[in-house]
Amino acid sequence: MDKWGHLLLAALCRQPRRFNELKRELDGVTQKSLTQALRRLERNGLVERWVLMQRPVAVKYRITPLGRTLEEPFSILRSWTADHLPEVERHREAFDKGADTLH
């Protein structure tokens, strides 16, 4: 799963959202990337799309029961990241310094 897919599922676990709400919430996502990520999630059965019959017609996205099963593993991953980020950053820094000496 890519960066946007993970962030979309996290947002949709909290509540269903319209396309533009998701676009505003995910800082930096392009319309094209958001559309592609939502389609992938829908294709995989993790998100469902429904049309709201109103003027103008609107589309809303919500997480499916299958998508909701990812909520716990994602929570564990976020916790692990928070706990280990300083160590990961030290490794990145050491790696980058070593890569500079190779060139």
mmCIF file of C-alpha atoms in Angstrom:
data_model
loop_
_atom_site.group_PDB
_atom_site.id
_atom_site.type_symbol
_atom_site.label_atom_id
_atom_site.label_comp_id
_atom_site.label_asym_id
_atom_site.label_seq_id
_atom_site.Cartn_x
_atom_site.Cartn_y
_atom_site.Cartn_z
ATOM 1 C CA MET A 1 0.000 0.000 0.000
ATOM 2 C CA ASP A 2 1.286 3.446 -0.867
ATOM 3 C CA LYS A 3 1.486 6.571 1.273
ATOM 4 C CA TRP A 4 -1.835 7.999 0.106
ATOM 5 C CA GLY A 5 -3.677 4.713 0.535
ATOM 6 C CA HIS A 6 -2.579 4.469 4.149
ATOM 7 C CA LEU A 7 -3.546 8.080 4.875
ATOM 8 C CA LEU A 8 -6.896 7.690 3.109
ATOM 9 C CA LEU A 9 -7.799 4.612 5.118
ATOM 10 C CA ALA A 10 -6.858 6.375 8.343
ATOM 11 C CA ALA A 11 -9.101 9.322 7.414
ATOM 12 C CA LEU A 12 -11.997 7.094 6.372
ATOM 13 C CA CYS A 13 -11.738 5.011 9.565
ATOM 14 C CA ARG A 14 -12.745 8.166 11.437
ATOM 15 C CA GLN A 15 -15.742 8.952 9.212
ATOM 16 C CA PRO A 16 -16.974 8.866 5.607
ATOM 17 C CA ARG A 17 -15.728 11.773 3.516
ATOM 18 C CA ARG A 18 -16.437 13.507 0.246
ATOM 19 C CA PHE A 19 -13.662 13.734 -2.334
ATOM 20 C CA ASN A 20 -12.879 17.407 -1.668
ATOM 21 C CA GLU A 21 -12.838 16.829 2.095
ATOM 22 C CA LEU A 22 -10.200 14.150 1.577
ATOM 23 C CA LYS A 23 -8.218 16.407 -0.758
ATOM 24 C CA ARG A 24 -8.166 19.197 1.848
ATOM 25 C CA GLU A 25 -7.231 16.796 4.654
ATOM 26 C CA LEU A 26 -4.342 15.164 2.771
ATOM 27 C CA ASP A 27 -1.971 18.057 2.344
ATOM 28 C CA GLY A 28 0.030 17.756 -0.856
ATOM 29 C CA VAL A 29 -2.044 15.117 -2.653
ATOM 30 C CA THR A 30 -2.917 15.934 -6.243
ATOM 31 C CA GLN A 31 -6.374 15.324 -7.649
ATOM 32 C CA LYS A 32 -4.937 12.639 -9.928
ATOM 33 C CA SER A 33 -3.102 10.830 -7.102
ATOM 34 C CA LEU A 34 -6.166 10.971 -4.874
ATOM 35 C CA THR A 35 -8.417 9.596 -7.618
ATOM 36 C CA GLN A 36 -5.979 6.769 -8.387
ATOM 37 C CA ALA A 37 -5.547 5.853 -4.703
ATOM 38 C CA LEU A 38 -9.311 5.805 -4.101
ATOM 39 C CA ARG A 39 -9.848 3.615 -7.157
ATOM 40 C CA ARG A 40 -7.170 1.147 -5.987
ATOM 41 C CA LEU A 41 -8.734 0.979 -2.532
ATOM 42 C CA GLU A 42 -12.204 0.522 -4.034
ATOM 43 C CA ARG A 43 -10.935 -2.177 -6.413
ATOM 44 C CA ASN A 44 -9.388 -4.044 -3.471
ATOM 45 C CA GLY A 45 -12.623 -3.884 -1.488
ATOM 46 C CA LEU A 46 -11.228 -1.594 1.216
ATOM 47 C CA VAL A 47 -13.294 1.503 0.377
ATOM 48 C CA GLU A 48 -16.704 1.948 -1.155
ATOM 49 C CA ARG A 49 -17.978 4.882 -3.135
ATOM 50 C CA TRP A 50 -21.548 6.032 -3.171
ATOM 51 C CA VAL A 51 -23.334 8.773 -5.044
ATOM 52 C CA LEU A 52 -25.445 11.241 -3.087
ATOM 53 C CA MET A 53 -28.458 12.207 -5.141
ATOM 54 C CA GLN A 54 -28.522 15.922 -4.522
ATOM 55 C CA ARG A 55 -27.869 19.105 -6.448
ATOM 56 C CA PRO A 56 -25.092 19.109 -7.414
ATOM 57 C CA VAL A 57 -24.541 15.360 -7.369
ATOM 58 C CA ALA A 58 -21.841 14.425 -4.853
ATOM 59 C CA VAL A 59 -19.726 11.351 -4.205
ATOM 60 C CA LYS A 60 -18.791 10.095 -0.766
ATOM 61 C CA TYR A 61 -16.307 7.411 0.296
ATOM 62 C CA ARG A 62 -16.421 5.152 3.316
ATOM 63 C CA ILE A 63 -14.328 2.314 4.618
ATOM 64 C CA THR A 64 -15.668 -1.215 4.176
ATOM 65 C CA PRO A 65 -15.649 -3.919 6.859
ATOM 66 C CA LEU A 66 -12.591 -5.419 5.120
ATOM 67 C CA GLY A 67 -10.842 -2.038 5.169
ATOM 68 C CA ARG A 68 -11.664 -1.624 8.848
ATOM 69 C CA THR A 69 -9.630 -4.771 9.624
ATOM 70 C CA LEU A 70 -6.519 -2.705 8.813
ATOM 71 C CA GLU A 71 -7.243 -0.185 11.565
ATOM 72 C CA GLU A 72 -5.470 -2.171 14.307
ATOM 73 C CA PRO A 73 -2.329 -3.061 12.295
ATOM 74 C CA PHE A 74 -2.026 0.576 11.155
ATOM 75 C CA SER A 75 -2.349 1.742 14.750
ATOM 76 C CA ILE A 76 0.441 -0.630 15.757
ATOM 77 C CA LEU A 77 2.602 0.633 12.885
ATOM 78 C CA ARG A 78 2.020 4.282 13.887
ATOM 79 C CA SER A 79 2.957 3.440 17.464
ATOM 80 C CA TRP A 80 6.110 1.603 16.339
ATOM 81 C CA THR A 81 7.066 4.565 14.160
ATOM 82 C CA ALA A 82 6.623 7.018 17.035
ATOM 83 C CA ASP A 83 8.699 4.800 19.336
ATOM 84 C CA HIS A 84 11.528 4.151 16.867
ATOM 85 C CA LEU A 85 11.680 7.265 14.692
ATOM 86 C CA PRO A 86 14.771 8.738 16.402
ATOM 87 C CA GLU A 87 16.660 5.489 15.833
ATOM 88 C CA VAL A 88 15.541 5.282 12.204
ATOM 89 C CA GLU A 89 16.646 8.878 11.649
ATOM 90 C CA ARG A 90 20.089 8.102 13.144
ATOM 91 C CA HIS A 91 20.437 5.163 10.740
ATOM 92 C CA ARG A 92 19.412 7.339 7.788
ATOM 93 C CA GLU A 93 21.933 9.983 8.741
ATOM 94 C CA ALA A 94 24.741 7.434 9.119
ATOM 95 C CA PHE A 95 23.810 5.807 5.808
ATOM 96 C CA ASP A 96 23.711 9.135 3.989
ATOM 97 C CA LYS A 97 27.112 10.118 5.373
ATOM 98 C CA GLY A 98 28.521 6.786 4.217
ATOM 99 C CA ALA A 99 26.941 7.157 0.779
ATOM 100 C CA ASP A 100 28.602 10.567 0.390
ATOM 101 C CA THR A 101 32.046 9.044 0.898
ATOM 102 C CA LEU A 102 31.413 6.445 -1.826
ATOM 103 C CA HIS A 103 30.893 9.062 -4.554
#
